[in-house]
mmCIF file of C-alpha atoms in Angstrom:
data_model
loop_
_atom_site.group_PDB
_atom_site.id
_atom_site.type_symbol
_atom_site.label_atom_id
_atom_site.label_comp_id
_atom_site.label_asym_id
_atom_site.label_seq_id
_atom_site.Cartn_x
_atom_site.Cartn_y
_atom_site.Cartn_z
ATOM 1 C CA MET A 1 97.662 112.038 89.341
ATOM 2 C CA SER A 2 98.429 108.799 90.459
ATOM 3 C CA MET A 3 96.234 106.018 90.700
ATOM 4 C CA GLN A 4 95.639 105.399 94.531
ATOM 5 C CA GLN A 5 96.883 101.891 95.224
ATOM 6 C CA PHE A 6 96.467 101.680 99.044
ATOM 7 C CA THR A 7 94.173 103.712 100.726
ATOM 8 C CA VAL A 8 93.609 103.570 104.507
ATOM 9 C CA GLN A 9 90.104 105.036 106.006
ATOM 10 C CA ASN A 10 89.808 105.969 109.809
ATOM 11 C CA LEU A 11 91.527 103.155 110.814
ATOM 12 C CA ALA A 12 91.710 102.419 114.469
ATOM 13 C CA THR A 13 93.348 99.252 116.204
ATOM 14 C CA GLY A 14 94.884 98.527 119.396
ATOM 15 C CA TYR A 15 95.560 95.194 121.593
ATOM 16 C CA GLY A 16 92.602 93.283 123.646
ATOM 17 C CA ASP A 17 91.253 96.023 125.400
ATOM 18 C CA LEU A 18 93.842 98.599 124.636
ATOM 19 C CA GLN A 19 93.026 101.242 121.783
ATOM 20 C CA VAL A 20 96.703 102.185 120.464
ATOM 21 C CA LEU A 21 95.904 103.863 116.981
ATOM 22 C CA GLN A 22 92.877 106.006 116.295
ATOM 23 C CA ASP A 23 91.354 107.799 113.123
ATOM 24 C CA ILE A 24 94.290 106.879 110.951
ATOM 25 C CA SER A 25 93.769 108.005 107.394
ATOM 26 C CA PHE A 26 96.057 107.700 104.447
ATOM 27 C CA ASP A 27 96.361 107.087 100.615
ATOM 28 C CA VAL A 28 99.420 106.229 98.449
ATOM 29 C CA GLY A 29 99.651 106.061 94.636
ATOM 30 C CA ALA A 30 101.275 104.185 92.400
ATOM 31 C CA GLY A 31 105.157 104.950 92.239
ATOM 32 C CA GLU A 32 104.969 106.854 95.290
ATOM 33 C CA CYS A 33 106.558 106.453 98.819
ATOM 34 C CA LEU A 34 105.167 107.707 101.815
ATOM 35 C CA CYS A 35 107.621 107.476 104.931
ATOM 36 C CA ILE A 36 106.033 107.396 108.680
ATOM 37 C CA ALA A 37 108.172 109.142 111.145
ATOM 38 C CA GLY A 38 107.500 109.083 115.147
ATOM 39 C CA ARG A 39 109.255 108.643 118.659
ATOM 40 C CA ASN A 40 109.376 105.104 119.973
ATOM 41 C CA GLY A 41 106.389 104.194 121.419
ATOM 42 C CA VAL A 42 103.663 106.275 119.481
ATOM 43 C CA GLY A 43 101.937 103.223 117.485
ATOM 44 C CA LYS A 44 104.114 103.058 113.996
ATOM 45 C CA THR A 45 104.732 99.250 114.342
ATOM 46 C CA THR A 46 101.221 98.659 115.099
ATOM 47 C CA LEU A 47 99.655 100.727 112.563
ATOM 48 C CA MET A 48 102.431 98.277 110.334
ATOM 49 C CA ARG A 49 101.247 95.167 111.770
ATOM 50 C CA ALA A 50 97.330 96.460 110.833
ATOM 51 C CA LEU A 51 98.143 96.669 107.059
ATOM 52 C CA SER A 52 100.017 93.545 106.880
ATOM 53 C CA GLY A 53 97.062 91.686 108.309
ATOM 54 C CA GLU A 54 98.740 90.746 111.548
ATOM 55 C CA LEU A 55 96.437 92.750 114.066
ATOM 56 C CA PRO A 56 92.999 93.079 113.429
ATOM 57 C CA LEU A 57 91.129 96.552 113.130
ATOM 58 C CA ILE A 58 88.519 97.782 115.839
ATOM 59 C CA SER A 59 87.245 99.897 112.814
ATOM 60 C CA GLY A 60 88.407 101.965 109.868
ATOM 61 C CA GLY A 61 89.324 99.936 106.359
ATOM 62 C CA ILE A 62 92.369 99.441 103.970
ATOM 63 C CA GLN A 63 91.805 99.023 100.192
ATOM 64 C CA MET A 64 94.608 97.916 98.169
ATOM 65 C CA GLN A 65 94.066 98.957 94.291
ATOM 66 C CA GLY A 66 90.251 99.419 95.340
ATOM 67 C CA THR A 67 89.481 95.936 96.468
ATOM 68 C CA GLU A 68 88.799 95.817 100.633
ATOM 69 C CA ILE A 69 91.515 93.992 102.319
ATOM 70 C CA SER A 70 91.106 94.443 106.239
ATOM 71 C CA ALA A 71 89.195 91.460 106.601
ATOM 72 C CA LEU A 72 91.842 89.002 104.981
ATOM 73 C CA PRO A 73 94.580 87.830 106.578
ATOM 74 C CA THR A 74 98.391 88.144 105.818
ATOM 75 C CA ASN A 75 98.476 85.717 103.419
ATOM 76 C CA ARG A 76 95.660 86.800 101.282
ATOM 77 C CA ARG A 77 97.075 90.414 101.515
ATOM 78 C CA HIS A 78 100.360 88.877 100.210
ATOM 79 C CA GLY A 79 99.048 87.083 97.439
ATOM 80 C CA LEU A 80 97.068 90.331 96.200
ATOM 81 C CA GLY A 81 100.652 92.271 96.155
ATOM 82 C CA LEU A 82 101.356 93.562 99.843
ATOM 83 C CA SER A 83 104.896 92.560 101.064
ATOM 84 C CA TYR A 84 106.001 93.234 104.689
ATOM 85 C CA GLY A 85 109.224 93.379 106.128
ATOM 86 C CA PRO A 86 108.697 93.622 109.995
ATOM 87 C CA GLN A 87 110.965 95.653 112.562
ATOM 88 C CA ASP A 88 111.569 92.634 114.916
ATOM 89 C CA SER A 89 111.679 88.716 113.689
ATOM 90 C CA VAL A 90 113.082 89.581 110.629
ATOM 91 C CA THR A 91 114.604 86.259 109.855
ATOM 92 C CA PHE A 92 114.186 82.465 110.441
ATOM 93 C CA ALA A 93 117.621 82.303 112.901
ATOM 94 C CA PRO A 94 117.779 78.488 112.740
ATOM 95 C CA LEU A 95 117.697 78.595 108.954
ATOM 96 C CA SER A 96 120.703 79.221 106.553
ATOM 97 C CA VAL A 97 120.455 82.580 104.461
ATOM 98 C CA LYS A 98 119.477 80.824 101.264
ATOM 99 C CA GLU A 99 116.600 79.035 102.878
ATOM 100 C CA ASN A 100 115.392 82.401 104.257
ATOM 101 C CA LEU A 101 115.423 83.455 100.735
ATOM 102 C CA THR A 102 113.763 80.699 99.024
ATOM 103 C CA LEU A 103 111.463 78.859 101.674
ATOM 104 C CA HIS A 104 108.672 80.920 100.272
ATOM 105 C CA TYR A 105 109.203 80.063 96.731
ATOM 106 C CA GLN A 106 108.377 76.729 95.015
ATOM 107 C CA ASP A 107 111.946 76.618 93.993
ATOM 108 C CA GLN A 108 115.424 77.584 95.227
ATOM 109 C CA ASN A 109 116.483 79.520 92.231
ATOM 110 C CA LEU A 110 118.736 82.704 93.547
ATOM 111 C CA GLU A 111 118.565 84.384 90.105
ATOM 112 C CA ARG A 112 115.884 87.040 91.407
ATOM 113 C CA TYR A 113 118.084 88.447 94.089
ATOM 114 C CA GLU A 114 121.150 89.138 91.765
ATOM 115 C CA HIS A 115 120.839 92.689 91.459
ATOM 116 C CA LEU A 116 120.120 92.967 95.225
ATOM 117 C CA PHE A 117 123.782 90.385 95.902
ATOM 118 C CA ALA A 118 125.439 93.231 93.550
ATOM 119 C CA LEU A 119 124.552 95.855 96.406
ATOM 120 C CA PHE A 120 124.908 93.815 99.128
ATOM 121 C CA PRO A 121 127.605 91.076 98.756
ATOM 122 C CA ARG A 122 127.654 89.887 102.208
ATOM 123 C CA ILE A 123 124.216 88.351 101.467
ATOM 124 C CA ARG A 124 125.734 86.290 98.839
ATOM 125 C CA GLU A 125 128.777 85.278 100.974
ATOM 126 C CA ARG A 126 126.923 84.098 103.671
ATOM 127 C CA LEU A 127 124.077 81.851 101.758
ATOM 128 C CA GLU A 128 125.027 78.486 104.072
ATOM 129 C CA GLN A 129 125.176 80.242 107.385
ATOM 130 C CA SER A 130 122.357 80.392 109.164
ATOM 131 C CA ALA A 131 120.932 83.526 109.662
ATOM 132 C CA GLY A 132 121.040 83.393 113.438
ATOM 133 C CA SER A 133 124.770 83.611 113.059
ATOM 134 C CA LEU A 134 124.483 86.739 111.238
ATOM 135 C CA SER A 135 124.790 90.373 112.889
ATOM 136 C CA GLY A 136 121.682 92.613 113.154
ATOM 137 C CA GLY A 137 122.184 94.749 110.532
ATOM 138 C CA GLU A 138 122.906 91.657 108.504
ATOM 139 C CA ARG A 139 119.750 90.066 109.592
ATOM 140 C CA LYS A 140 117.885 93.505 108.646
ATOM 141 C CA ILE A 141 119.769 93.547 105.416
ATOM 142 C CA LEU A 142 118.641 89.803 104.799
ATOM 143 C CA SER A 143 115.054 90.741 105.169
ATOM 144 C CA PHE A 144 115.050 93.522 102.917
ATOM 145 C CA THR A 145 116.294 91.682 100.163
ATOM 146 C CA ARG A 146 113.868 89.365 100.500
ATOM 147 C CA VAL A 147 110.934 91.587 100.846
ATOM 148 C CA MET A 148 112.671 93.692 97.819
ATOM 149 C CA ALA A 149 113.105 90.609 95.777
ATOM 150 C CA GLU A 150 109.437 89.926 95.894
ATOM 151 C CA ASP A 151 108.247 92.425 92.984
ATOM 152 C CA ALA A 152 105.411 93.368 95.472
ATOM 153 C CA GLN A 153 102.614 96.125 94.554
ATOM 154 C CA VAL A 154 102.650 97.262 98.096
ATOM 155 C CA VAL A 155 105.586 97.422 99.845
ATOM 156 C CA LEU A 156 105.852 98.160 103.584
ATOM 157 C CA LEU A 157 109.060 98.092 105.523
ATOM 158 C CA ASP A 158 109.004 98.966 109.217
ATOM 159 C CA GLU A 159 112.507 100.467 110.119
ATOM 160 C CA PRO A 160 114.767 98.854 107.824
ATOM 161 C CA THR A 161 117.903 100.158 108.707
ATOM 162 C CA GLU A 162 118.482 99.840 112.219
ATOM 163 C CA GLY A 163 121.528 98.628 112.697
ATOM 164 C CA VAL A 164 122.571 99.211 109.183
ATOM 165 C CA ALA A 165 126.068 100.693 107.905
ATOM 166 C CA PRO A 166 125.678 103.754 106.191
ATOM 167 C CA GLU A 167 126.809 102.543 102.671
ATOM 168 C CA ASN A 168 124.158 100.176 103.146
ATOM 169 C CA ILE A 169 121.544 102.322 103.919
ATOM 170 C CA ASP A 170 122.396 104.116 100.439
ATOM 171 C CA HIS A 171 122.306 100.928 98.549
ATOM 172 C CA MET A 172 118.650 100.437 100.048
ATOM 173 C CA ALA A 173 117.614 103.746 99.359
ATOM 174 C CA THR A 174 118.894 102.998 95.570
ATOM 175 C CA VAL A 175 116.787 99.694 95.694
ATOM 176 C CA ILE A 176 113.682 101.666 96.903
ATOM 177 C CA ARG A 177 113.983 104.119 94.029
ATOM 178 C CA SER A 178 114.254 101.558 91.425
ATOM 179 C CA THR A 179 110.914 100.046 93.016
ATOM 180 C CA LEU A 180 109.239 103.293 92.787
ATOM 181 C CA GLN A 181 110.479 103.814 89.356
ATOM 182 C CA ALA A 182 108.695 100.544 88.427
ATOM 183 C CA ARG A 183 105.330 102.203 89.628
ATOM 184 C CA HIS A 184 105.313 100.323 93.049
ATOM 185 C CA SER A 185 104.724 102.033 95.779
ATOM 186 C CA VAL A 186 106.197 101.859 99.281
ATOM 187 C CA ILE A 187 105.487 102.548 102.881
ATOM 188 C CA VAL A 188 108.146 103.457 104.690
ATOM 189 C CA VAL A 189 108.671 103.805 108.826
ATOM 190 C CA GLU A 190 111.540 105.241 109.786
ATOM 191 C CA GLN A 191 113.996 107.375 112.043
ATOM 192 C CA ASN A 192 116.968 107.673 109.461
ATOM 193 C CA LEU A 193 116.251 111.229 108.196
ATOM 194 C CA SER A 194 118.980 110.775 105.642
ATOM 195 C CA LEU A 195 117.004 107.943 104.089
ATOM 196 C CA ILE A 196 113.746 109.712 104.508
ATOM 197 C CA GLU A 197 115.058 112.245 102.592
ATOM 198 C CA ALA A 198 116.828 110.292 99.540
ATOM 199 C CA ILE A 199 112.906 108.208 98.741
ATOM 200 C CA ALA A 200 110.145 109.952 100.408
ATOM 201 C CA ASP A 201 107.592 111.650 98.205
ATOM 202 C CA ARG A 202 105.556 112.556 101.338
ATOM 203 C CA VAL A 203 106.054 112.153 105.150
ATOM 204 C CA ILE A 204 103.720 111.453 107.878
ATOM 205 C CA VAL A 205 104.306 112.175 111.809
ATOM 206 C CA MET A 206 102.581 110.060 114.367
ATOM 207 C CA ASP A 207 102.209 110.540 118.213
ATOM 208 C CA HIS A 208 99.859 109.270 120.718
ATOM 209 C CA GLY A 209 98.130 107.099 118.414
ATOM 210 C CA ALA A 210 97.059 109.502 115.682
ATOM 211 C CA ILE A 211 98.555 111.931 112.480
ATOM 212 C CA ILE A 212 99.795 114.947 113.987
ATOM 213 C CA HIS A 213 101.489 116.128 110.993
ATOM 214 C CA GLU A 214 101.824 115.611 107.059
ATOM 215 C CA THR A 215 104.250 117.337 104.556
ATOM 216 C CA ALA A 216 106.062 116.965 101.103
ATOM 217 C CA ASN A 217 109.838 116.073 100.954
ATOM 218 C CA GLY A 218 111.991 119.348 100.385
ATOM 219 C CA PRO A 219 115.062 121.243 101.775
ATOM 220 C CA GLU A 220 113.191 121.694 105.033
ATOM 221 C CA LEU A 221 112.101 118.278 105.843
ATOM 222 C CA ARG A 222 115.098 117.485 108.115
ATOM 223 C CA ASN A 223 114.607 120.822 110.230
ATOM 224 C CA GLU A 224 110.681 120.408 109.821
ATOM 225 C CA ILE A 225 110.850 116.291 111.189
ATOM 226 C CA SER A 226 113.341 117.693 113.759
ATOM 227 C CA ASN A 227 111.298 119.956 115.320
ATOM 228 C CA LEU A 228 108.566 117.743 115.419
ATOM 229 C CA LEU A 229 110.241 114.926 117.205
ATOM 230 C CA LYS A 230 112.028 117.128 119.339
ATOM 231 C CA VAL A 231 115.690 115.305 118.183
#
């Protein structure tokens, strides 16, 4: 049995007086990928914001490698090895691509990105351009590249493939599988069933702010999720 690297217990959160999520519980082991599926507006991004520290909890807890992190701000969680690629505001538009990749490091060394540049050469080609000049899909790849190079113990990705070309989605799957082989954990909110099939160990499906189904990856996964999502 894999070590539980990330555990969520009876999580509830929301915005002001509006509670969006209730009684969310799951765990993710070292080297495991958990995908979170669900229709738009069911609370998936709210969950990711709570896990990352952007949104406070109403109740429940989050543990990372046995340490309670529920009360820690985003930067402290990052320092413990939690990286987050949000769905929106994925880049700093006025800054160059290179600056987006290096602003959180003390140096501007791009060697840490070489294996990712090999898969996403357009990012290397556009290092001196402003991130705001990239297409939506390219900004998503830039964000993905930044997050995956951090070598975090737990990676949170919210809709990483939105607007991304199919061949680059395949490359994303390659990078995620490599991260899992290094015994790191990945939690992905995703609607692209091809990516889910390629990377998931387990899938949970959300609706109306709650988990309504959990399943292991397998040959019937696509039909199982499609029936739940009515797509």
